[in-house]
Short mmCIF file of C-alpha atoms and ligand atoms in Angstrom, two decimals:
data_model
loop_
_atom_site.label_atom_id
_atom_site.label_comp_id
_atom_site.label_asym_id
_atom_site.label_seq_id
_atom_site.Cartn_x
_atom_site.Cartn_y
_atom_site.Cartn_z
CA UNK A 1 -24.12 -6.94 18.30
CA UNK A 2 -21.30 -7.38 20.77
CA UNK A 3 -21.06 -10.75 22.42
CA UNK A 4 -20.27 -11.01 26.10
CA UNK A 5 -17.70 -13.30 27.63
CA UNK A 6 -20.57 -15.41 28.98
CA UNK A 7 -21.58 -16.24 25.41
CA UNK A 8 -18.54 -18.45 25.10
CA UNK A 9 -16.93 -21.31 26.87
CA UNK A 10 -13.81 -23.16 25.97
CA UNK A 11 -15.43 -25.78 23.78
CA UNK A 12 -18.65 -24.17 22.58
CA UNK A 13 -17.69 -21.20 20.61
CA UNK A 14 -19.91 -19.17 18.32
CA UNK A 15 -18.27 -18.80 14.95
CA UNK A 16 -18.59 -15.37 13.35
CA UNK A 17 -18.36 -14.76 9.64
CA UNK A 18 -15.15 -12.97 8.61
CA UNK A 19 -17.09 -9.88 7.51
CA UNK A 20 -18.92 -9.75 10.85
CA UNK A 21 -15.66 -9.88 12.78
CA UNK A 22 -14.18 -7.21 10.51
CA UNK A 23 -17.18 -5.00 11.23
CA UNK A 24 -16.75 -5.41 14.99
CA UNK A 25 -13.08 -4.46 14.72
CA UNK A 26 -13.79 -1.46 12.49
CA UNK A 27 -15.30 0.34 15.50
CA UNK A 28 -11.74 0.59 16.89
CA UNK A 29 -9.87 1.41 13.68
CA UNK A 30 -9.99 5.19 13.49
CA UNK A 31 -7.38 7.45 11.88
CA UNK A 32 -4.84 8.19 14.57
CA UNK A 33 -2.66 11.19 15.49
CA UNK A 34 -0.60 12.94 12.85
CA UNK A 35 2.97 14.21 12.65
CA UNK A 36 5.06 16.28 10.28
CA UNK A 37 8.04 14.67 8.64
CA UNK A 38 10.54 15.63 5.97
CA UNK A 39 9.54 14.81 2.41
CA UNK A 40 12.53 12.52 1.97
CA UNK A 41 11.42 10.48 4.99
CA UNK A 42 7.87 10.06 3.73
CA UNK A 43 8.19 6.99 1.48
CA UNK A 44 5.53 4.41 2.40
CA UNK A 45 3.92 6.69 4.99
CA UNK A 46 0.25 7.69 4.77
CA UNK A 47 -0.81 11.24 3.99
CA UNK A 48 -2.89 12.94 6.66
CA UNK A 49 -3.61 16.09 4.66
CA UNK A 50 -5.40 16.94 1.47
CA UNK A 51 -2.97 18.11 -1.19
CA UNK A 52 -4.34 20.90 -3.36
CA UNK A 53 -2.31 22.48 -6.13
CA UNK A 54 -1.26 25.96 -4.98
CA UNK A 55 -0.50 26.86 -8.59
CA UNK A 56 -1.11 25.40 -12.02
CA UNK A 57 1.39 22.87 -13.32
CA UNK A 58 3.27 23.72 -15.39
CA UNK A 59 3.16 27.23 -14.04
CA UNK A 60 4.45 28.89 -17.24
CA UNK A 61 4.28 28.06 -20.94
CA UNK A 62 7.10 25.56 -21.27
CA UNK A 63 9.15 24.74 -24.31
CA UNK A 64 9.18 21.02 -25.10
CA UNK A 65 12.16 21.25 -27.47
CA UNK A 66 15.50 22.91 -27.94
CA UNK A 67 14.95 25.29 -30.85
CA UNK A 68 13.41 28.67 -31.62
CA UNK A 69 10.37 30.39 -30.15
CA UNK A 70 8.48 31.97 -33.03
CA UNK A 71 5.12 33.37 -34.10
CA UNK A 72 3.37 30.61 -36.10
CA UNK A 73 1.94 33.34 -38.38
CA UNK A 74 5.49 34.17 -39.54
CA UNK A 75 5.96 30.66 -40.87
CA UNK A 76 2.81 30.54 -42.99
CA UNK A 77 4.60 31.25 -46.28
CA UNK A 78 7.65 29.03 -45.86
CA UNK A 79 8.58 25.87 -47.74
CA UNK A 80 11.76 24.11 -48.82
CA UNK A 81 11.88 26.46 -51.84
CA UNK A 82 11.06 29.53 -49.81
CA UNK A 83 13.02 29.88 -46.57
CA UNK A 84 11.68 32.49 -44.16
CA UNK A 85 14.45 34.24 -42.17
CA UNK A 86 13.71 35.65 -38.73
CA UNK A 87 16.00 37.85 -36.60
CA UNK A 88 17.09 36.05 -33.42
CA UNK A 89 16.65 38.73 -30.75
CA UNK A 90 17.43 36.81 -27.53
CA UNK A 91 18.31 33.47 -26.01
CA UNK A 92 16.27 31.74 -23.23
CA UNK A 93 18.12 29.02 -21.34
CA UNK A 94 16.20 26.93 -18.79
CA UNK A 95 15.58 28.89 -15.59
CA UNK A 96 15.70 32.32 -17.27
CA UNK A 97 12.97 34.60 -18.55
CA UNK A 98 13.47 36.96 -21.48
CA UNK A 99 12.33 40.54 -20.93
CA UNK A 100 11.87 40.92 -24.66
CA UNK A 101 8.88 40.02 -26.81
CA UNK A 102 8.79 38.01 -30.02
CA UNK A 103 7.40 40.43 -32.58
CA UNK A 104 6.66 39.88 -36.29
CA UNK A 105 9.84 38.86 -38.11
CA UNK A 106 11.72 37.86 -34.94
CA UNK A 107 12.46 34.67 -33.01
CA UNK A 108 14.31 33.63 -29.83
CA UNK A 109 16.66 30.74 -29.25
CA UNK A 110 15.09 28.58 -26.52
CA UNK A 111 15.95 25.41 -24.58
CA UNK A 112 13.76 22.51 -23.46
CA UNK A 113 12.00 23.44 -20.20
CA UNK A 114 12.48 27.20 -20.57
CA UNK A 115 9.63 29.69 -20.32
CA UNK A 116 8.31 30.61 -23.77
CA UNK A 117 8.66 34.37 -24.25
CA UNK A 118 5.79 36.78 -24.74
CA UNK A 119 4.62 37.05 -28.34
CA UNK A 120 5.76 33.53 -29.33
CA UNK A 121 3.14 30.86 -29.88
CA UNK A 122 5.20 27.94 -31.22
CA UNK A 123 8.65 26.39 -30.87
CA UNK A 124 10.49 25.03 -33.92
CA UNK A 125 12.92 22.15 -33.29
CA UNK A 126 16.55 23.03 -33.79
CA UNK A 127 16.94 20.23 -36.38
CA UNK A 128 14.34 21.87 -38.62
CA UNK A 129 16.15 25.19 -38.84
CA UNK A 130 19.28 26.73 -40.33
CA UNK A 131 21.24 29.71 -39.05
CA UNK A 132 23.10 32.56 -40.72
CA UNK A 133 24.54 35.97 -39.99
CA UNK A 134 22.88 38.63 -42.10
CA UNK A 135 23.68 42.30 -42.06
CA UNK A 136 25.15 42.10 -38.55
CA UNK A 137 22.35 40.11 -36.98
CA UNK A 138 21.85 36.39 -36.34
CA UNK A 139 18.96 34.88 -38.29
CA UNK A 140 17.12 31.57 -38.19
CA UNK A 141 15.77 30.09 -41.41
CA UNK A 142 12.55 28.06 -41.49
CA UNK A 143 11.47 25.82 -44.35
CA UNK A 144 8.27 24.43 -42.97
CA UNK A 145 5.04 25.95 -41.68
CA UNK A 146 4.43 25.32 -37.98
CA UNK A 147 1.07 25.28 -36.28
CA UNK A 148 0.15 27.46 -33.31
CA UNK A 149 1.00 25.83 -29.97
CA UNK A 150 3.50 23.35 -31.42
CA UNK A 151 6.09 22.19 -28.84
CA UNK A 152 4.65 24.42 -26.11
CA UNK A 153 3.16 22.84 -22.99
CA UNK A 154 0.38 25.20 -21.88
CA UNK A 155 -0.04 26.49 -18.34
CA UNK A 156 -2.01 23.98 -16.25
CA UNK A 157 -1.56 21.17 -18.81
CA UNK A 158 -1.13 18.63 -15.97
CA UNK A 159 -2.84 20.31 -13.04
CA UNK A 160 -5.12 23.31 -12.55
CA UNK A 161 -4.62 25.70 -9.67
CA UNK A 162 -6.68 24.55 -6.67
CA UNK A 163 -7.13 21.02 -8.01
CA UNK A 164 -7.31 18.33 -5.31
CA UNK A 165 -4.49 15.92 -6.09
CA UNK A 166 -4.36 13.58 -3.11
CA UNK A 167 -6.59 12.79 -0.18
CA UNK A 168 -5.66 11.75 3.36
CA UNK A 169 -4.99 8.02 3.69
CA UNK A 170 -2.96 7.75 0.50
CA UNK A 171 0.23 5.73 0.67
CA UNK A 172 3.17 7.90 -0.35
CA UNK A 173 5.33 6.35 -3.02
CA UNK A 174 7.41 7.64 -5.93
CA UNK A 175 4.53 9.26 -7.85
CA UNK A 176 3.12 10.94 -4.74
CA UNK A 177 6.58 12.18 -3.73
CA UNK A 178 7.01 13.74 -7.16
CA UNK A 179 3.75 15.69 -6.68
CA UNK A 180 4.68 16.80 -3.17
CA UNK A 181 8.12 17.97 -4.31
CA UNK A 182 6.68 19.81 -7.33
CA UNK A 183 4.35 21.79 -5.08
CA UNK A 184 6.95 22.57 -2.44
CA UNK A 185 5.55 20.33 0.30
CA UNK A 186 8.86 19.71 2.05
CA UNK A 187 7.21 18.91 5.38
CA UNK A 188 4.50 16.32 4.93
CA UNK A 189 1.70 15.72 7.41
CA UNK A 190 1.30 11.97 7.82
CA UNK A 191 -0.49 9.66 10.22
CA UNK A 192 1.71 8.36 12.99
CA UNK A 193 2.52 4.70 12.58
CA UNK A 194 0.48 2.71 15.08
CA UNK A 195 2.81 1.05 17.59
CA UNK A 196 2.01 -2.63 17.61
CA UNK A 197 3.39 -4.97 20.26
CA UNK A 198 3.96 -8.56 19.16
CA UNK A 199 4.73 -11.58 21.23
CA UNK A 200 4.32 -15.28 20.96
CA UNK A 201 3.19 -17.71 23.61
CA UNK A 202 4.50 -21.22 23.83
CA UNK A 203 6.86 -23.19 26.08
CA UNK A 204 8.24 -24.85 22.95
CA UNK A 205 9.61 -21.65 21.49
CA UNK A 206 13.29 -20.86 21.09
CA UNK A 207 14.68 -17.55 19.91
CA UNK A 208 16.20 -17.58 16.43
CA UNK A 209 19.72 -17.51 17.87
CA UNK A 210 19.26 -20.55 20.09
CA UNK A 211 20.37 -24.05 19.05
CA UNK A 212 17.57 -26.57 18.62
CA UNK A 213 16.57 -28.67 21.61
CA UNK A 214 14.37 -31.78 21.81
CA UNK A 215 10.68 -30.98 21.25
CA UNK A 216 11.34 -27.31 20.70
CA UNK A 217 11.05 -25.09 17.63
CA UNK A 218 12.24 -21.64 16.75
CA UNK A 219 9.77 -18.81 17.03
CA UNK A 220 8.96 -17.78 13.46
CA UNK A 221 5.56 -16.14 13.96
CA UNK A 222 6.87 -13.13 15.84
CA UNK A 223 9.23 -12.21 13.01
CA UNK A 224 6.68 -12.96 10.32
CA UNK A 225 4.14 -10.76 12.11
CA UNK A 226 6.64 -7.93 12.53
CA UNK A 227 7.21 -8.00 8.79
CA UNK A 228 3.45 -7.98 8.14
CA UNK A 229 2.97 -5.06 10.56
CA UNK A 230 5.66 -3.08 8.78
CA UNK A 231 4.21 -3.83 5.37
CA UNK A 232 0.76 -2.72 6.57
CA UNK A 233 2.21 0.62 7.69
CA UNK A 234 2.62 0.04 11.44
CA UNK A 235 5.66 0.04 13.72
CA UNK A 236 6.25 -3.42 15.19
CA UNK A 237 7.66 -3.86 18.69
CA UNK A 238 8.91 -7.38 19.28
CA UNK A 239 8.49 -8.48 22.88
CA UNK A 240 9.99 -11.61 24.35
CA UNK A 241 7.89 -14.76 23.97
CA UNK A 242 6.20 -16.11 27.10
CA UNK A 243 5.87 -19.65 28.38
CA UNK A 244 2.43 -21.21 28.48
CA UNK A 245 1.66 -19.64 31.84
CA UNK A 246 -1.58 -17.72 32.24
CA UNK A 247 -0.32 -15.33 34.92
CA UNK A 248 2.77 -14.43 32.89
CA UNK A 249 0.78 -13.91 29.71
CA UNK A 250 -1.87 -11.88 31.51
CA UNK A 251 0.71 -9.53 33.01
CA UNK A 252 2.43 -9.17 29.69
CA UNK A 253 -0.73 -8.46 27.68
CA UNK A 254 -2.07 -5.97 30.21
CA UNK A 255 1.18 -4.06 30.29
CA UNK A 256 1.52 -4.11 26.51
CA UNK A 257 -2.05 -2.86 26.08
CA UNK A 258 -1.15 0.15 28.20
CA UNK A 259 2.06 0.92 26.37
CA UNK A 260 1.16 0.23 22.74
CA UNK A 261 -1.67 1.05 20.36
CA UNK A 262 -2.56 -2.62 19.89
CA UNK A 263 -1.18 -6.05 20.80
CA UNK A 264 -0.81 -9.16 18.68
CA UNK A 265 -0.14 -12.52 20.25
CA UNK A 266 0.30 -15.85 18.54
CA UNK A 267 -0.52 -19.24 19.97
CA UNK A 268 -2.58 -20.71 22.76
CA UNK A 269 -6.05 -19.87 21.48
CA UNK A 270 -7.37 -23.38 20.88
CA UNK A 271 -8.75 -25.85 23.41
CA UNK A 272 -5.53 -27.50 24.61
CA UNK A 273 -4.61 -27.70 28.29
CA UNK A 274 -1.97 -25.01 27.83
CA UNK A 275 -3.93 -22.75 25.49
CA UNK A 276 -3.70 -19.87 27.91
CA UNK A 277 -4.70 -17.06 25.58
CA UNK A 278 -8.05 -18.77 25.10
CA UNK A 279 -8.49 -18.69 28.89
CA UNK A 280 -7.20 -15.14 29.18
CA UNK A 281 -9.72 -13.62 26.77
CA UNK A 282 -12.56 -15.27 28.70
CA UNK A 283 -11.30 -13.70 31.94
CA UNK A 284 -12.45 -10.36 33.35
CA UNK A 285 -9.26 -8.65 32.19
CA UNK A 286 -10.61 -7.91 28.74
CA UNK A 287 -13.85 -7.89 26.77
CA UNK A 288 -13.79 -10.62 24.20
CA UNK A 289 -15.06 -9.70 20.73
CA UNK A 290 -14.90 -13.22 19.31
CA UNK A 291 -13.01 -16.49 19.71
CA UNK A 292 -14.11 -18.39 16.64
CA UNK A 293 -14.34 -17.40 13.00
CA UNK A 294 -16.05 -19.42 10.29
CA UNK A 295 -12.86 -19.78 8.33
CA UNK A 296 -9.92 -22.06 7.81
CA UNK A 297 -7.13 -21.70 8.57
CA UNK A 298 -7.48 -19.64 11.69
CA UNK A 299 -10.85 -20.82 12.98
CA UNK A 300 -9.72 -20.12 16.53
CA UNK A 301 -8.63 -16.55 15.73
CA UNK A 302 -9.60 -14.41 18.67
CA UNK A 303 -9.89 -10.71 19.52
CA UNK A 304 -10.59 -8.75 22.67
CA UNK A 305 -10.70 -5.14 23.82
CA UNK A 306 -9.43 -3.31 26.85
CA UNK A 307 -9.91 0.42 27.33
CA UNK A 308 -10.61 0.84 23.64
CA UNK A 309 -7.45 -1.01 22.57
CA UNK A 310 -7.42 -4.22 20.61
CA UNK A 311 -5.76 -7.51 21.43
CA UNK A 312 -5.47 -9.76 18.40
CA UNK A 313 -4.87 -13.27 19.70
CA UNK A 314 -3.91 -15.16 16.57
CA UNK A 315 -3.45 -18.86 16.19
CA UNK A 316 0.00 -20.33 16.76
CA UNK A 317 -0.10 -22.37 13.59
CA UNK A 318 1.97 -20.30 11.17
CA UNK A 319 -0.47 -20.53 8.23
CA UNK A 320 -3.41 -19.57 10.43
CA UNK A 321 -1.40 -16.80 12.09
CA UNK A 322 -0.50 -15.32 8.70
CA UNK A 323 -4.07 -15.39 7.43
CA UNK A 324 -5.47 -14.03 10.71
CA UNK A 325 -3.17 -11.04 10.40
CA UNK A 326 -4.09 -10.34 6.78
CA UNK A 327 -7.85 -10.50 7.40
CA UNK A 328 -8.06 -8.71 10.74
CA UNK A 329 -4.91 -6.89 11.82
CA UNK A 330 -3.91 -5.40 8.48
CA UNK A 331 -7.30 -3.65 8.07
CA UNK A 332 -7.04 -2.23 11.60
CA UNK A 333 -3.58 -0.79 10.91
CA UNK A 334 -4.74 0.57 7.57
CA UNK A 335 -7.78 2.21 9.19
CA UNK A 336 -5.59 3.99 11.72
CA UNK A 337 -3.62 5.33 8.74
CA UNK A 338 -6.77 6.77 7.17
CA UNK A 339 -6.90 4.27 4.31
CA UNK A 340 -10.24 4.07 2.56
CA UNK A 341 -9.33 0.60 1.25
CA UNK A 342 -8.18 -1.18 4.39
CA UNK A 343 -9.05 -4.70 3.25
CA UNK A 344 -7.12 -6.89 0.84
CA UNK A 345 -8.07 -6.17 -2.76
CA UNK A 346 -10.44 -8.75 -4.17
CA UNK A 347 -10.12 -10.07 -7.72
CA UNK A 348 -11.70 -12.89 -9.65
CA UNK A 349 -9.69 -15.74 -11.13
CA UNK A 350 -10.12 -19.22 -12.54
CA UNK A 351 -9.15 -22.10 -10.27
CA UNK A 352 -6.23 -23.83 -11.98
CA UNK A 353 -6.62 -27.24 -10.28
CA UNK A 354 -9.28 -29.16 -8.42
CA UNK A 355 -9.44 -28.15 -4.77
CA UNK A 356 -10.43 -31.32 -3.01
CA UNK A 357 -10.79 -30.37 0.65
CA UNK A 358 -14.33 -29.81 1.87
CA UNK A 359 -15.37 -27.82 4.88
CA UNK A 360 -18.30 -26.10 6.52
CA UNK A 361 -16.17 -22.93 6.78
CA UNK A 362 -14.82 -20.64 4.09
CA UNK A 363 -11.24 -21.49 3.25
CA UNK A 364 -8.54 -18.92 2.56
CA UNK A 365 -6.13 -21.00 0.58
CA UNK A 366 -2.62 -19.78 0.03
CA UNK A 367 -1.98 -19.58 -3.68
CA UNK A 368 -0.26 -18.03 -6.59
CA UNK A 369 -1.69 -16.15 -9.56
CA UNK A 370 -0.66 -17.05 -13.04
CA UNK A 371 -1.74 -15.09 -16.13
CA UNK A 372 -2.06 -17.25 -19.26
CA UNK A 373 -3.56 -16.06 -22.55
CA UNK A 374 -5.09 -13.07 -20.79
CA UNK A 375 -6.82 -15.22 -18.17
CA UNK A 376 -5.89 -15.08 -14.52
CA UNK A 377 -5.50 -18.50 -12.91
CA UNK A 378 -5.34 -19.15 -9.18
CA UNK A 379 -3.00 -22.01 -8.32
CA UNK A 380 -3.41 -23.38 -4.77
CA UNK A 381 -0.23 -24.10 -2.81
CA UNK A 382 0.71 -27.80 -2.71
CA UNK A 383 0.31 -27.99 1.05
CA UNK A 384 -2.13 -25.71 2.69
CA UNK A 385 -2.45 -27.05 6.23
CA UNK A 386 -2.76 -24.32 8.81
CA UNK A 387 0.36 -25.70 10.49
CA UNK A 388 2.41 -25.32 7.31
CA UNK A 389 4.84 -22.46 7.24
CA UNK A 390 6.90 -22.86 4.10
CA UNK A 391 4.23 -22.15 1.46
CA UNK A 392 3.52 -18.65 2.78
CA UNK A 393 6.57 -17.35 0.98
CA UNK A 394 5.39 -18.65 -2.39
CA UNK A 395 1.91 -17.15 -2.18
CA UNK A 396 0.74 -13.89 -3.66
CA UNK A 397 -2.96 -14.35 -2.96
CA UNK A 398 -5.48 -16.11 -0.78
CA UNK A 399 -7.95 -18.13 -2.82
CA UNK A 400 -11.41 -17.95 -1.26
CA UNK A 401 -13.16 -21.33 -1.33
CA UNK A 402 -16.70 -21.02 0.06
CA UNK A 403 -18.10 -23.75 2.31
CA UNK A 404 -18.50 -26.86 0.15
CA UNK A 405 -19.65 -30.46 0.51
CA UNK A 406 -17.81 -31.52 -2.63
CA UNK A 407 -14.53 -30.63 -4.24
CA UNK A 408 -14.27 -27.31 -6.05
CA UNK A 409 -13.37 -28.28 -9.62
CA UNK A 410 -10.66 -26.74 -11.78
CA UNK A 411 -12.17 -24.03 -13.97
CA UNK A 412 -14.42 -22.67 -11.20
CA UNK A 413 -14.52 -18.91 -10.87
CA UNK A 414 -13.03 -17.99 -7.50
CA UNK A 415 -12.48 -14.82 -5.52
CA UNK A 416 -8.86 -14.12 -4.70
CA UNK A 417 -7.54 -11.69 -2.11
CA UNK A 418 -4.35 -10.07 -3.28
CA UNK A 419 -1.52 -10.21 -0.80
CA UNK A 420 0.76 -7.20 -0.63
CA UNK A 421 4.08 -7.53 -2.30
CA UNK A 422 2.32 -9.43 -5.07
CA UNK A 423 3.80 -8.67 -8.48
CA UNK A 424 0.39 -7.82 -9.94
N1 LIG B 1 -8.82 -30.63 20.06
C1 LIG B 1 -8.59 -29.63 19.19
N2 LIG B 1 -7.35 -29.36 18.88
C2 LIG B 1 -7.10 -28.36 18.00
C3 LIG B 1 -8.17 -27.65 17.44
C4 LIG B 1 -9.47 -27.96 17.82
O1 LIG B 1 -10.44 -27.37 17.36
N3 LIG B 1 -9.64 -28.95 18.72
N4 LIG B 1 -7.89 -26.67 16.52
C5 LIG B 1 -6.68 -26.84 15.76
C6 LIG B 1 -6.47 -25.68 14.98
S1 LIG B 1 -7.48 -25.54 13.67
C7 LIG B 1 -5.47 -24.82 15.21
S2 LIG B 1 -5.20 -23.55 14.12
C8 LIG B 1 -4.58 -24.93 16.33
C9 LIG B 1 -4.49 -23.61 17.07
O2 LIG B 1 -3.53 -23.69 18.01
P1 LIG B 1 -3.20 -22.54 19.04
O3 LIG B 1 -3.61 -21.24 18.48
O4 LIG B 1 -3.74 -22.90 20.34
O5 LIG B 1 -1.64 -22.51 19.00
P2 LIG B 1 -0.59 -23.39 19.81
O6 LIG B 1 -1.27 -24.56 20.38
O7 LIG B 1 0.14 -22.52 20.71
O8 LIG B 1 0.37 -23.83 18.63
C10 LIG B 1 -0.08 -24.50 17.50
C11 LIG B 1 1.13 -24.89 16.64
O9 LIG B 1 1.82 -23.73 16.22
C12 LIG B 1 3.18 -23.75 16.65
N5 LIG B 1 3.59 -22.40 17.05
C13 LIG B 1 3.09 -21.72 18.08
N6 LIG B 1 3.69 -20.53 18.18
C14 LIG B 1 4.58 -20.47 17.20
C15 LIG B 1 5.54 -19.50 16.81
N7 LIG B 1 5.64 -18.34 17.46
N8 LIG B 1 6.33 -19.74 15.75
C16 LIG B 1 6.19 -20.92 15.08
N9 LIG B 1 5.30 -21.88 15.40
C17 LIG B 1 4.53 -21.68 16.46
C18 LIG B 1 3.16 -24.67 17.84
O10 LIG B 1 4.41 -25.20 18.12
C19 LIG B 1 2.14 -25.70 17.39
O11 LIG B 1 2.73 -26.62 16.53
O12 LIG B 1 -5.01 -25.90 17.25
C20 LIG B 1 -5.47 -27.13 16.64
N10 LIG B 1 -5.81 -28.04 17.67
O1 LIG B 2 -8.76 -23.53 12.18
MO1 LIG B 2 -7.12 -23.78 12.43
O2 LIG B 2 -7.38 -22.36 13.13
O3 LIG B 2 -7.32 -24.27 10.83
O4 LIG B 2 -5.90 -23.22 11.52
MG1 LIG B 3 -2.97 -24.92 21.16
#
């Protein structure tokens, strides 16, 4: 059920479970418009069409060896004492088709990848043959019996005609590109990348080029978020950060919501005097979806809607901002790209060390996976405060620690959410 802005005030917020918030957002994450792009531009884009095989693959009986195409029946009597000699009647290089037929007592020279000629039902490796000229013709000598079908890849060995190979929503990478190329899909229909505006709020923020000044910090969230948007399949648009000024932020968000498919802001969602995004989402400008999530970091993660478009107002604390993106923005981007698995993949691991913090909310602890003796261990980052930035780079998962009154001991089974770019 949607909450109204009246359900919240600055200090008394109703925390939603992560899954509840994800469900609310899912109403807005629908596969978006499509476009056609060249195959060579399609790496890491998301298919918007079903790919069916227009022909079997391979499309013809293919030789797997350089050697001779023969009739297996002709080799039945041969041995090292009794060489069978066959007349070589043609040669089939790759890319050519012989118009002759292999008949009893004959063979054809053939190369790896060439179409096996009519009449032949096996290919003998070159190394297992000898050659001679005999009464004006070239002959191949065989010393060993060969079974029918040997060294021939049958038609449709990999793919049958009409087989569905890929569904919309599939991320295109090397294997997918190989399929598309093999079936002549040189123009690929993909989902358009959602255009995501990003800006940070905070009077303390400097651009990355600026020298440090007293009390100020460089804006890292905007760049981190742009990288996350890109990785999730969207197109980030970095907008200039705004001071902690409600009117400025309001104008900027409203404009960005008109121009882009969604807007991400960072900062100003807590209860501080200058937490203007918290005030903004409670205003009439937008419909707030939530402003508190039962999680840490990122308990103040907020979202709102205007004219069907989402504003993700993430926490300014870098750790909370990162996690808020992974749990809420990534799935939205993935849904607009047709993905049927928009959420982070969940695995189970063994907690490698005691986790001593306790909390009424579920914790999403930055961590690293380590496989030892076939067991997957989850190692929490040394510092996991929501304000901590530097451990994000060393994490390949989020370790899910359910609400607990006592420490979670080493050896506990824990859920882990796999971050993208993880080596596993
Ligand atoms: N009285 C309370 N204070 C706080 C509460 C609370 O419940 N009661 N919650 C704390 C929690 S938890 C979090 S998380 C933060 C959330 O803060 P905001 O989302 O309002 O973010 P800011 O106040 O703007 O900034 C917090 C922190 O992050 C730094 N920051 C902000 N933007 C960036 C950026 N673009 N790049 C790098 N770092 C950034 C900012 O300088 C602050 O240090 O509130 C707690 N307080
Ligand atoms: O709840 Mo704060 O939002 O931990 O990071
Ligand atoms: Mg604040």
